[in-house]
């Protein structure tokens, strides 16, 4: 069985669980808690030097980390990776955007506001929210007239961006982003979809 080191509230881990659900990949889930770094070293030290989740251990015992790399490993050769070379390259275009402009602002703002006790409401949060709104506006503009981020079918890019976008209401007002709202509903209606709580 594939072993998935996972954190229930993490959007990065949800990406992997969502792809696994779509592909019917059987796996065993090991959940870690937010901030539990000591336990993390014991658990992940030999598997992922960054001590972060998601981390998977493949059936042959090799480990793989970084949500995008894990999506790529399991997605290759499936309907979630376009065959056309240009579309295939557009997929990491959006996955890198997610990691650099979207996750780094939206996920961190969400954590400071909704998963810190007390919430870290300060100038840094305001900066993250401003940058997060810019990323959401970029995504919303790209989705104008489109059902999916790349080409005319769901790809790993939709899975990667769906995760923190559908959690962004824990820190952002999403009501003005009409295309994002429509796309979120569309991705959630895809057969095989599972919510974060699954
Ligand atoms: N770029 C990584 C980010 C992974 C990451 O930040 N994981 C968080 C949970 S969302 C984590 O393990 N945080 C624990 C820590 O930094 O101590 C990915 O896409 O997988």
Coordinates of C-alpha atoms and ligand atoms in Angstrom, one line a residue:
X1 CA 0.0 0.0 0.0
X2 CA 1.1 3.6 -0.6
X3 CA 1.8 5.4 2.7
X4 CA 0.6 9.0 2.9
X5 CA 1.9 11.3 5.6
X6 CA -0.8 13.8 5.9
X7 CA -2.3 16.7 7.9
X8 CA -6.1 16.9 7.9
X9 CA -6.3 20.7 7.6
X10 CA -3.6 21.0 5.0
X11 CA -4.6 22.0 1.5
X12 CA -1.3 20.6 0.2
X13 CA -2.2 17.2 1.6
X14 CA -5.8 17.5 0.3
X15 CA -4.4 17.8 -3.3
X16 CA -2.9 14.3 -3.0
X17 CA -6.0 12.8 -1.4
X18 CA -8.2 14.4 -4.1
X19 CA -6.1 12.9 -6.9
X20 CA -6.0 9.5 -5.1
X21 CA -9.8 9.5 -4.9
X22 CA -10.1 10.3 -8.6
X23 CA -7.6 7.6 -9.6
X24 CA -8.8 5.0 -7.1
X25 CA -5.3 4.8 -5.5
X26 CA -5.4 2.7 -2.3
X27 CA -3.3 4.2 0.5
X28 CA -2.8 4.2 4.2
X29 CA -3.0 7.6 5.9
X30 CA -0.7 8.8 8.8
X31 CA -1.9 12.1 10.1
X32 CA 0.4 14.6 11.8
X33 CA -0.8 17.7 13.7
X34 CA 0.0 21.3 13.0
X35 CA 3.2 22.4 14.8
X36 CA 4.1 19.0 16.2
X37 CA 7.8 19.3 15.0
X38 CA 9.4 16.9 17.5
X39 CA 7.2 14.0 16.5
X40 CA 7.7 15.0 12.9
X41 CA 11.4 14.5 13.0
X42 CA 10.9 10.9 14.3
X43 CA 8.3 10.2 11.7
X44 CA 9.6 12.0 8.6
X45 CA 13.3 12.5 9.2
X46 CA 14.4 9.7 6.9
X47 CA 11.7 10.4 4.3
X48 CA 11.6 14.1 3.7
X49 CA 14.4 16.4 4.9
X50 CA 12.1 19.4 4.9
X51 CA 9.9 17.5 7.5
X52 CA 6.8 18.6 5.7
X53 CA 3.6 16.9 4.6
X54 CA 2.4 15.6 2.2
X55 CA 5.1 13.0 2.0
X56 CA 4.4 9.6 0.4
X57 CA 6.2 6.3 0.6
X58 CA 5.8 4.3 -2.6
X59 CA 5.3 0.5 -2.7
X60 CA 9.0 0.0 -3.3
X61 CA 9.9 1.9 -0.2
X62 CA 11.1 5.1 -1.9
X63 CA 9.7 8.4 -0.6
X64 CA 8.5 11.5 -2.4
X65 CA 7.6 14.9 -1.1
X66 CA 6.2 18.2 -2.4
X67 CA 2.5 18.1 -3.4
X68 CA 3.2 19.1 -7.0
X69 CA 5.8 16.3 -7.4
X70 CA 3.5 13.7 -5.9
X71 CA 0.6 14.8 -8.2
X72 CA 3.0 14.5 -11.1
X73 CA 4.2 11.0 -10.1
X74 CA 0.7 9.6 -9.8
X75 CA -0.9 11.7 -12.5
X76 CA 1.5 10.8 -15.3
X77 CA -0.2 8.7 -18.0
X78 CA -3.7 9.5 -16.7
X79 CA -6.4 11.8 -18.1
X80 CA -5.2 14.5 -15.7
X81 CA -2.0 15.2 -17.7
X82 CA -2.6 16.5 -21.2
X83 CA -0.8 14.7 -24.1
X84 CA -0.3 17.9 -26.1
X85 CA 3.2 19.3 -25.2
X86 CA 2.1 22.9 -24.9
X87 CA -0.9 22.1 -22.7
X88 CA 1.3 19.8 -20.6
X89 CA 3.7 22.7 -20.0
X90 CA 0.8 25.0 -19.1
X91 CA 0.0 22.7 -16.3
X92 CA 3.2 23.4 -14.3
X93 CA 2.8 27.1 -15.3
X94 CA -0.3 27.1 -13.0
X95 CA 1.2 24.7 -10.5
X96 CA 4.2 27.0 -10.0
X97 CA 1.9 30.0 -9.8
X98 CA 0.0 28.2 -7.1
X99 CA 3.2 27.6 -5.0
X100 CA 4.7 31.0 -5.5
X101 CA 1.8 33.5 -5.5
X102 CA -1.3 31.6 -4.4
X103 CA -0.4 29.0 -1.7
X104 CA 2.3 31.2 -0.1
X105 CA -0.2 34.0 0.5
X106 CA -3.6 32.4 0.9
X107 CA -2.6 29.3 2.9
X108 CA -0.4 31.4 5.2
X109 CA -3.0 34.1 5.7
X110 CA -5.6 31.3 6.4
X111 CA -3.3 29.7 9.0
X112 CA -2.6 33.1 10.8
X113 CA -6.3 33.9 10.9
X114 CA -8.1 30.7 11.3
X115 CA -5.6 28.2 12.7
X116 CA -3.5 30.2 15.2
X117 CA -4.5 30.8 18.8
X118 CA -4.7 33.7 19.2
X119 CA -5.1 34.8 15.5
X120 CA -2.0 36.6 14.2
X121 CA -3.7 39.8 13.1
X122 CA -1.0 42.3 12.2
X123 CA 0.6 44.2 9.3
X124 CA 2.1 40.9 7.9
X125 CA -1.5 39.4 7.7
X126 CA -2.7 42.5 5.8
X127 CA 0.2 42.1 3.3
X128 CA -0.6 38.4 2.8
X129 CA -4.2 39.2 2.3
X130 CA -3.4 41.9 -0.3
X131 CA -1.1 39.5 -2.2
X132 CA -3.7 36.7 -1.8
X133 CA -6.3 39.0 -3.4
X134 CA -4.0 39.6 -6.3
X135 CA -3.5 35.9 -6.8
X136 CA -7.3 35.3 -6.7
X137 CA -7.9 38.1 -9.2
X138 CA -5.3 36.5 -11.6
X139 CA -7.0 33.2 -11.3
X140 CA -10.5 34.7 -11.7
X141 CA -9.4 36.6 -14.9
X142 CA -7.8 33.5 -16.4
X143 CA -11.0 31.5 -15.7
X144 CA -13.2 33.9 -17.7
X145 CA -14.9 31.8 -20.4
X146 CA -13.0 28.7 -19.3
X147 CA -14.2 25.5 -17.4
X148 CA -10.7 24.3 -16.6
X149 CA -7.3 26.0 -16.1
X150 CA -5.7 24.3 -19.0
X151 CA -7.3 23.0 -22.2
X152 CA -10.8 21.5 -22.1
X153 CA -10.4 18.9 -19.4
X154 CA -9.5 18.7 -15.7
X155 CA -5.7 18.5 -15.1
X156 CA -3.4 18.4 -12.1
X157 CA -3.4 22.2 -12.3
X158 CA -7.1 22.3 -11.4
X159 CA -6.4 19.9 -8.5
X160 CA -3.5 22.0 -7.2
X161 CA -5.4 25.3 -7.4
X162 CA -8.7 23.9 -6.2
X163 CA -7.2 22.9 -2.8
X164 CA -6.4 26.3 -1.2
X165 CA -8.9 28.3 -3.4
X166 CA -11.8 26.4 -1.9
X167 CA -10.4 27.0 1.5
X168 CA -9.7 30.7 0.9
X169 CA -13.0 31.8 2.5
X170 CA -11.2 31.2 5.8
X171 CA -9.5 34.5 5.4
X172 CA -10.8 36.1 2.2
X173 CA -14.1 37.3 0.9
X174 CA -14.6 35.3 -2.3
X175 CA -18.0 36.8 -3.3
X176 CA -16.6 39.1 -6.0
X177 CA -14.7 36.4 -7.9
X178 CA -17.5 35.0 -10.1
X179 CA -15.4 32.8 -12.3
X180 CA -13.7 31.2 -9.4
X181 CA -17.1 30.5 -7.8
X182 CA -18.3 28.8 -10.9
X183 CA -15.1 26.9 -11.4
X184 CA -15.1 25.7 -7.7
X185 CA -18.6 24.3 -8.2
X186 CA -17.6 22.7 -11.5
X187 CA -14.5 20.9 -10.1
X188 CA -16.5 19.7 -7.0
X189 CA -19.1 18.2 -9.4
X190 CA -16.6 16.1 -11.2
X191 CA -17.3 12.3 -10.6
X192 CA -15.0 10.9 -8.0
X193 CA -14.6 14.2 -6.1
X194 CA -14.1 14.1 -2.3
X195 CA -14.2 16.9 0.2
X196 CA -11.3 17.6 2.5
X197 CA -13.1 15.9 5.3
X198 CA -13.3 12.5 3.5
Ligands
LIG1 N1 5.6 23.1 -1.0 C1 5.1 22.1 -0.1 C2 4.6 22.7 1.1 C3 4.3 21.7 2.2 C4 3.9 22.3 3.5 O1 4.0 23.5 3.7 N2 3.3 21.5 4.3 C5 2.8 22.0 5.6 C6 1.4 21.7 5.8 S1 0.4 22.5 4.6 C7 3.7 21.5 6.7 O2 4.1 20.3 6.7 N3 3.9 22.3 7.7 C8 4.6 21.9 8.9 C9 5.8 22.7 9.2 O3 6.3 23.5 8.4 O4 6.3 22.5 10.3 C10 4.1 21.2 -0.9 O5 3.5 21.7 -1.8 O6 3.9 20.1 -0.5

